[in-house]
Amino acid sequence: MKQETTHETQAVQGQDPSQKGNKLLTGIAVGAAVGGVVALVDKRTRTKVINSAQCAKNSTTGFVTRLRENPSEVKDDWQHRIKVASGVIKEVTSDLKSLYEKVNNELNGPVQSIKEESSQLVESAQGVQEDLQDIGDKVKQAGEEVATKANPELKKYPAPQPETVPSQPTRYQ
């Protein structure tokens, strides 16, 4: 229904729907022709186009002549070329697969090893940190014990906690 409405609208506007595609193709062809003519204004471009056309003509003419004279030879030649190309593609595919497996095997082992070693290092560092904390606590306790035994008056004043001791000395200006 909608398509009929579109065709009716175009017919009312004076356009035939089948001519719309023809105008597009005509416009493309005219644009290509104008572009080609403009490009051929340059002498080097003209020479290059002429040489390329002559090479294509000679190649095509030679192939057609050979095909007419001996079609089975041309067929056999093309079959041979396709077999050789197929063999080369299979070989390249095999080489790529081997290379992929080699890289995958050679890298996966070391990567996994590095991952495990780094995990162990992190665990060791955490253990060392805990051990240092324990040692610090013991040194603090020993210092408090020595200080209170040497001077019983210090029991009245608790030892400062690490949070209350500034990390940087206060500078007075």
Coordinates of N, CA and C in Angstrom, one line a residue:
M1 N 0.8 -1.2 0.0 CA 0.0 0.0 0.0 C 0.9 1.2 0.0
K2 N 1.9 1.2 0.9 CA 2.8 2.4 1.0 C 3.6 2.6 -0.3
Q3 N 4.0 1.5 -0.9 CA 4.7 1.5 -2.2 C 3.9 2.1 -3.3
E4 N 2.6 1.8 -3.3 CA 1.7 2.3 -4.3 C 1.6 3.8 -4.1
T5 N 1.5 4.3 -2.9 CA 1.4 5.7 -2.6 C 2.7 6.4 -3.1
T6 N 3.8 5.8 -2.9 CA 5.1 6.4 -3.3 C 5.1 6.6 -4.8
H7 N 4.7 5.5 -5.5 CA 4.7 5.5 -7.0 C 3.7 6.6 -7.5
E8 N 2.5 6.6 -6.8 CA 1.5 7.6 -7.2 C 2.0 9.0 -7.0
T9 N 2.7 9.3 -5.8 CA 3.3 10.6 -5.5 C 4.3 11.0 -6.6
Q10 N 5.2 10.0 -7.0 CA 6.2 10.3 -8.0 C 5.5 10.6 -9.3
A11 N 4.5 9.8 -9.6 CA 3.8 10.0 -10.9 C 3.1 11.4 -10.9
V12 N 2.6 11.8 -9.8 CA 1.9 13.2 -9.7 C 3.0 14.2 -9.9
Q13 N 4.2 14.0 -9.3 CA 5.3 15.0 -9.4 C 6.0 15.0 -10.8
G14 N 5.5 14.1 -11.7 CA 6.1 14.1 -13.0 C 7.3 13.2 -13.1
Q15 N 7.5 12.3 -12.2 CA 8.7 11.4 -12.2 C 8.2 9.9 -12.4
D16 N 8.8 9.2 -13.3 CA 8.5 7.8 -13.4 C 9.5 7.1 -12.5
P17 N 9.1 6.2 -11.6 CA 10.0 5.5 -10.6 C 11.1 4.8 -11.3
S18 N 10.9 4.2 -12.5 CA 11.9 3.4 -13.2 C 13.0 4.4 -13.7
Q19 N 12.7 5.6 -14.0 CA 13.7 6.6 -14.5 C 14.6 7.1 -13.5
K20 N 14.2 7.0 -12.2 CA 15.1 7.5 -11.1 C 16.4 6.8 -11.1
G21 N 16.4 5.4 -11.2 CA 17.6 4.6 -11.3 C 18.4 4.9 -12.5
N22 N 17.8 5.2 -13.6 CA 18.5 5.5 -14.8 C 19.2 6.8 -14.7
K23 N 18.6 7.8 -14.1 CA 19.2 9.1 -13.9 C 20.5 8.9 -13.0
L24 N 20.4 8.1 -12.0 CA 21.6 7.9 -11.2 C 22.7 7.3 -12.0
L25 N 22.4 6.2 -12.7 CA 23.5 5.6 -13.5 C 24.0 6.5 -14.6
T26 N 23.1 7.3 -15.2 CA 23.6 8.3 -16.2 C 24.5 9.3 -15.5
G27 N 24.1 9.8 -14.3 CA 24.9 10.8 -13.6 C 26.3 10.2 -13.3
I28 N 26.3 9.0 -12.8 CA 27.6 8.4 -12.5 C 28.5 8.3 -13.7
A29 N 27.9 7.8 -14.8 CA 28.7 7.6 -16.1 C 29.2 9.0 -16.6
V30 N 28.3 10.0 -16.5 CA 28.8 11.3 -17.0 C 29.9 11.9 -16.1
G31 N 29.7 11.7 -14.8 CA 30.8 12.1 -13.8 C 32.1 11.4 -14.0
A32 N 32.0 10.1 -14.3 CA 33.3 9.4 -14.6 C 33.9 9.9 -15.8
A33 N 33.1 10.1 -16.9 CA 33.6 10.5 -18.1 C 34.3 11.9 -18.0
V34 N 33.6 12.8 -17.3 CA 34.2 14.2 -17.1 C 35.5 14.1 -16.3
G35 N 35.5 13.2 -15.2 CA 36.7 13.1 -14.4 C 37.8 12.5 -15.2
G36 N 37.5 11.5 -16.1 CA 38.5 10.9 -16.9 C 39.1 11.9 -17.9
V37 N 38.3 12.8 -18.5 CA 38.8 13.8 -19.4 C 39.6 14.8 -18.7
V38 N 39.2 15.2 -17.5 CA 40.0 16.2 -16.7 C 41.4 15.6 -16.4
A39 N 41.4 14.3 -16.0 CA 42.6 13.6 -15.7 C 43.6 13.5 -16.8
L40 N 43.0 13.3 -18.0 CA 43.8 13.2 -19.2 C 44.4 14.5 -19.7
V41 N 44.1 15.6 -19.1 CA 44.7 16.9 -19.5 C 46.2 16.8 -19.3
D42 N 46.7 16.2 -18.2 CA 48.1 16.1 -17.9 C 48.7 15.1 -18.9
K43 N 49.9 15.5 -19.5 CA 50.5 14.7 -20.5 C 51.1 13.4 -19.9
R44 N 51.7 13.4 -18.7 CA 52.2 12.2 -18.1 C 51.1 11.2 -17.8
T45 N 49.9 11.7 -17.4 CA 48.8 10.8 -17.1 C 48.3 10.2 -18.4
R46 N 48.2 11.0 -19.5 CA 47.8 10.4 -20.8 C 48.8 9.3 -21.2
T47 N 50.1 9.6 -21.1 CA 51.1 8.6 -21.5 C 51.0 7.3 -20.6
K48 N 50.8 7.5 -19.3 CA 50.7 6.3 -18.5 C 49.5 5.5 -18.8
V49 N 48.4 6.2 -19.0 CA 47.1 5.5 -19.4 C 47.3 4.7 -20.7
I50 N 47.9 5.4 -21.7 CA 48.1 4.7 -23.0 C 49.0 3.5 -22.9
N51 N 50.1 3.6 -22.1 CA 51.0 2.5 -21.9 C 50.3 1.3 -21.2
S52 N 49.6 1.7 -20.1 CA 48.9 0.6 -19.4 C 47.8 -0.1 -20.3
A53 N 47.1 0.7 -21.1 CA 46.1 0.1 -22.0 C 46.8 -0.8 -23.0
Q54 N 48.0 -0.4 -23.5 CA 48.7 -1.2 -24.5 C 49.2 -2.5 -23.9
C55 N 49.7 -2.4 -22.6 CA 50.2 -3.6 -21.9 C 49.0 -4.6 -21.7
A56 N 47.9 -4.0 -21.3 CA 46.7 -4.9 -21.0 C 46.2 -5.5 -22.3
K57 N 46.2 -4.7 -23.4 CA 45.8 -5.2 -24.7 C 46.7 -6.4 -25.2
N58 N 48.0 -6.1 -25.1 CA 49.0 -7.2 -25.5 C 48.9 -8.4 -24.7
S59 N 48.7 -8.3 -23.4 CA 48.6 -9.4 -22.5 C 47.3 -10.2 -22.8
T60 N 46.2 -9.5 -23.0 CA 45.0 -10.2 -23.3 C 45.0 -10.8 -24.6
T61 N 45.6 -10.1 -25.6 CA 45.7 -10.7 -27.0 C 46.5 -12.0 -27.0
G62 N 47.7 -11.9 -26.2 CA 48.5 -13.1 -26.1 C 47.8 -14.3 -25.5
F63 N 47.1 -14.0 -24.4 CA 46.4 -15.0 -23.7 C 45.3 -15.6 -24.6
V64 N 44.5 -14.8 -25.3 CA 43.5 -15.3 -26.1 C 44.0 -16.1 -27.3
T65 N 45.2 -15.7 -27.9 CA 45.8 -16.4 -28.9 C 46.3 -17.8 -28.4
R66 N 46.9 -17.8 -27.3 CA 47.4 -19.0 -26.7 C 46.2 -20.0 -26.4
L67 N 45.1 -19.4 -25.9 CA 43.9 -20.2 -25.5 C 43.3 -20.8 -26.8
R68 N 43.3 -20.0 -27.9 CA 42.7 -20.6 -29.1 C 43.6 -21.7 -29.7
E69 N 44.9 -21.5 -29.7 CA 45.8 -22.4 -30.3 C 45.9 -23.7 -29.5
N70 N 45.9 -23.6 -28.2 CA 46.1 -24.8 -27.4 C 45.4 -24.7 -26.0
P71 N 44.0 -24.9 -26.0 CA 43.3 -24.7 -24.8 C 43.7 -25.6 -23.7
S72 N 44.0 -26.9 -24.0 CA 44.4 -27.8 -23.0 C 45.7 -27.4 -22.3
E73 N 46.6 -26.8 -23.0 CA 47.9 -26.4 -22.4 C 47.6 -25.2 -21.4
V74 N 46.7 -24.3 -21.8 CA 46.4 -23.2 -20.9 C 45.7 -23.7 -19.7
K75 N 44.8 -24.7 -19.9 CA 44.1 -25.3 -18.7 C 45.1 -25.9 -17.8
D76 N 46.0 -26.7 -18.4 CA 47.0 -27.4 -17.5 C 47.9 -26.4 -16.8
D77 N 48.3 -25.4 -17.5 CA 49.1 -24.4 -16.9 C 48.4 -23.7 -15.7
W78 N 47.2 -23.4 -15.9 CA 46.4 -22.7 -14.8 C 46.2 -23.7 -13.7
Q79 N 45.9 -25.0 -14.0 CA 45.8 -26.0 -12.9 C 47.1 -26.1 -12.1
H80 N 48.2 -26.1 -12.8 CA 49.5 -26.2 -12.2 C 49.7 -25.0 -11.3
R81 N 49.4 -23.8 -11.8 CA 49.6 -22.6 -11.0 C 48.8 -22.6 -9.7
I82 N 47.5 -23.1 -9.9 CA 46.6 -23.2 -8.7 C 47.1 -24.2 -7.7
K83 N 47.6 -25.3 -8.2 CA 48.2 -26.3 -7.2 C 49.4 -25.8 -6.5
V84 N 50.3 -25.1 -7.2 CA 51.5 -24.5 -6.6 C 51.0 -23.5 -5.5
A85 N 50.1 -22.6 -5.9 CA 49.7 -21.6 -5.0 C 49.0 -22.2 -3.8
S86 N 48.2 -23.3 -4.0 CA 47.6 -23.9 -2.9 C 48.6 -24.6 -2.0
G87 N 49.6 -25.2 -2.5 CA 50.7 -25.8 -1.7 C 51.4 -24.7 -0.9
V88 N 51.7 -23.6 -1.5 CA 52.3 -22.5 -0.8 C 51.5 -22.0 0.3
I89 N 50.2 -21.8 0.1 CA 49.2 -21.4 1.1 C 49.2 -22.4 2.2
K90 N 49.1 -23.7 1.9 CA 49.1 -24.7 3.0 C 50.4 -24.6 3.8
E91 N 51.5 -24.4 3.1 CA 52.8 -24.4 3.8 C 52.9 -23.1 4.7
V92 N 52.4 -22.0 4.2 CA 52.4 -20.8 5.0 C 51.4 -21.0 6.2
T93 N 50.3 -21.6 6.0 CA 49.4 -21.9 7.1 C 50.0 -22.7 8.2
S94 N 50.7 -23.8 7.7 CA 51.4 -24.7 8.7 C 52.5 -23.9 9.4
D95 N 53.2 -23.1 8.7 CA 54.3 -22.3 9.4 C 53.7 -21.3 10.4
L96 N 52.6 -20.7 10.0 CA 52.0 -19.8 11.0 C 51.4 -20.5 12.2
K97 N 50.9 -21.7 12.0 CA 50.4 -22.5 13.1 C 51.5 -22.9 14.0
S98 N 52.6 -23.3 13.5 CA 53.8 -23.7 14.3 C 54.3 -22.5 15.0
L99 N 54.4 -21.4 14.3 CA 54.9 -20.2 15.0 C 54.0 -19.8 16.2
Y100 N 52.7 -19.8 15.9 CA 51.7 -19.5 17.0 C 51.9 -20.4 18.2
E101 N 52.0 -21.7 17.9 CA 52.2 -22.7 19.0 C 53.5 -22.4 19.8
K102 N 54.6 -22.2 19.0 CA 55.9 -21.9 19.6 C 55.9 -20.7 20.5
V103 N 55.3 -19.6 20.0 CA 55.2 -18.4 20.8 C 54.3 -18.6 22.0
N104 N 53.2 -19.3 21.8 CA 52.3 -19.5 22.9 C 52.9 -20.4 24.0
N105 N 53.6 -21.4 23.6 CA 54.3 -22.3 24.5 C 55.4 -21.6 25.2
E106 N 56.2 -20.9 24.5 CA 57.4 -20.2 25.0 C 57.1 -19.0 25.9
L107 N 55.9 -18.4 25.7 CA 55.6 -17.2 26.5 C 54.7 -17.6 27.7
N108 N 53.8 -18.6 27.5 CA 52.9 -19.0 28.6 C 53.6 -19.5 29.8
G109 N 54.6 -20.3 29.6 CA 55.4 -20.8 30.7 C 56.0 -19.7 31.5
P110 N 56.9 -18.9 30.9 CA 57.5 -17.8 31.6 C 56.5 -16.8 32.2
V111 N 55.4 -16.5 31.5 CA 54.4 -15.6 32.1 C 53.8 -16.2 33.3
Q112 N 53.4 -17.4 33.2 CA 52.8 -18.1 34.4 C 53.8 -18.1 35.6
S113 N 55.1 -18.4 35.3 CA 56.1 -18.4 36.3 C 56.3 -17.1 36.9
I114 N 56.3 -16.0 36.1 CA 56.5 -14.7 36.6 C 55.3 -14.3 37.5
K115 N 54.1 -14.7 37.1 CA 52.9 -14.4 37.8 C 53.0 -15.1 39.2
E116 N 53.4 -16.4 39.2 CA 53.5 -17.1 40.5 C 54.6 -16.5 41.4
E117 N 55.7 -16.1 40.8 CA 56.8 -15.6 41.6 C 56.4 -14.2 42.1
S118 N 55.7 -13.4 41.4 CA 55.3 -12.1 41.9 C 54.3 -12.3 43.0
S119 N 53.4 -13.3 42.9 CA 52.5 -13.5 44.0 C 53.3 -13.9 45.3
Q120 N 54.3 -14.8 45.1 CA 55.1 -15.2 46.2 C 55.8 -14.0 46.8
L121 N 56.3 -13.1 46.0 CA 57.0 -11.9 46.5 C 56.1 -11.0 47.3
V122 N 54.9 -10.8 46.8 CA 53.9 -10.0 47.5 C 53.6 -10.6 48.9
E123 N 53.4 -12.0 48.9 CA 53.2 -12.7 50.2 C 54.3 -12.5 51.1
S124 N 55.6 -12.7 50.6 CA 56.8 -12.5 51.4 C 56.9 -11.1 52.0
A125 N 56.6 -10.1 51.1 CA 56.7 -8.7 51.6 C 55.7 -8.5 52.7
Q126 N 54.5 -9.0 52.6 CA 53.5 -8.9 53.6 C 53.9 -9.6 54.9
G127 N 54.5 -10.7 54.8 CA 55.0 -11.5 55.9 C 56.1 -10.7 56.6
V128 N 57.1 -10.1 55.8 CA 58.1 -9.3 56.4 C 57.6 -8.1 57.1
Q129 N 56.6 -7.5 56.5 CA 55.9 -6.3 57.1 C 55.3 -6.7 58.5
E130 N 54.6 -7.8 58.5 CA 54.1 -8.2 59.8 C 55.1 -8.5 60.8
D131 N 56.2 -9.2 60.4 CA 57.4 -9.5 61.3 C 58.0 -8.2 61.8
L132 N 58.2 -7.2 60.9 CA 58.7 -6.0 61.4 C 57.8 -5.3 62.4
Q133 N 56.5 -5.4 62.2 CA 55.6 -4.8 63.1 C 55.7 -5.5 64.5
D134 N 55.8 -6.8 64.5 CA 56.0 -7.6 65.7 C 57.3 -7.2 66.4
I135 N 58.3 -7.1 65.7 CA 59.6 -6.7 66.2 C 59.5 -5.3 66.8
G136 N 58.9 -4.4 66.1 CA 58.7 -3.0 66.6 C 57.9 -3.0 67.9
D137 N 56.9 -3.8 68.0 CA 56.1 -3.9 69.2 C 56.9 -4.4 70.4
K138 N 57.7 -5.5 70.1 CA 58.6 -6.0 71.1 C 59.6 -5.0 71.6
V139 N 60.2 -4.3 70.7 CA 61.2 -3.3 71.1 C 60.5 -2.2 71.9
K140 N 59.4 -1.8 71.5 CA 58.6 -0.8 72.3 C 58.3 -1.3 73.7
Q141 N 57.9 -2.6 73.8 CA 57.6 -3.1 75.1 C 58.8 -3.2 75.9
A142 N 59.9 -3.7 75.3 CA 61.2 -3.8 76.1 C 61.6 -2.4 76.6
G143 N 61.5 -1.4 75.7 CA 61.8 0.0 76.1 C 61.0 0.5 77.2
E144 N 59.7 0.2 77.2 CA 58.8 0.6 78.3 C 59.2 -0.1 79.6
E145 N 59.5 -1.4 79.4 CA 59.9 -2.2 80.6 C 61.2 -1.6 81.3
V146 N 62.2 -1.3 80.4 CA 63.4 -0.8 81.0 C 63.2 0.6 81.6
A147 N 62.4 1.4 80.9 CA 62.2 2.7 81.4 C 61.4 2.7 82.8
T148 N 60.4 1.9 82.9 CA 59.6 1.8 84.1 C 60.4 1.2 85.3
K149 N 61.3 0.2 85.0 CA 62.1 -0.4 86.0 C 63.1 0.6 86.5
A150 N 63.7 1.4 85.6 CA 64.7 2.3 86.0 C 64.1 3.5 86.7
N151 N 62.9 4.0 86.3 CA 62.3 5.1 86.9 C 60.8 4.8 87.1
P152 N 60.4 4.3 88.3 CA 59.1 4.0 88.6 C 58.1 5.1 88.4
E153 N 58.5 6.3 88.4 CA 57.6 7.5 88.3 C 57.0 7.5 86.9
L154 N 57.7 6.9 85.9 CA 57.2 6.9 84.5 C 55.9 6.1 84.3
K155 N 55.6 5.2 85.3 CA 54.4 4.4 85.2 C 53.1 5.4 85.2
K156 N 53.3 6.5 85.9 CA 52.2 7.5 86.0 C 51.9 8.1 84.6
Y157 N 52.9 8.2 83.7 CA 52.7 8.8 82.4 C 52.8 7.7 81.3
P158 N 51.7 7.5 80.6 CA 51.8 6.4 79.6 C 52.7 6.8 78.5
A159 N 53.3 5.8 77.8 CA 54.1 6.1 76.7 C 53.3 6.6 75.5
P160 N 53.9 7.5 74.7 CA 53.1 8.0 73.6 C 52.9 6.9 72.6
Q161 N 51.7 7.0 72.0 CA 51.3 6.0 70.9 C 51.8 6.5 69.6
P162 N 52.1 5.6 68.6 CA 52.6 6.0 67.3 C 51.8 7.0 66.6
E163 N 50.4 7.0 66.8 CA 49.6 8.0 66.1 C 49.8 9.4 66.7
T164 N 50.2 9.5 68.0 CA 50.4 10.8 68.6 C 51.7 11.4 68.3
V165 N 52.7 10.6 67.9 CA 54.0 11.1 67.7 C 54.1 11.6 66.2
P166 N 54.4 12.9 66.0 CA 54.4 13.4 64.6 C 55.6 12.8 63.9
S167 N 55.3 12.5 62.6 CA 56.3 11.9 61.7 C 57.4 12.9 61.4
Q168 N 57.1 14.1 61.3 CA 58.0 15.2 60.9 C 58.1 16.1 62.1
P169 N 59.3 16.5 62.5 CA 59.4 17.5 63.6 C 58.7 18.8 63.2
T170 N 58.1 19.4 64.2 CA 57.4 20.7 63.9 C 58.5 21.8 63.8
R171 N 58.4 22.6 62.8 CA 59.3 23.7 62.6 C 58.7 25.0 63.0
Y172 N 59.4 25.7 63.9 CA 58.9 27.0 64.4 C 59.5 28.1 63.5
Q173 N 58.7 29.0 63.2 CA 59.2 30.1 62.4 C 59.1 31.4 63.1

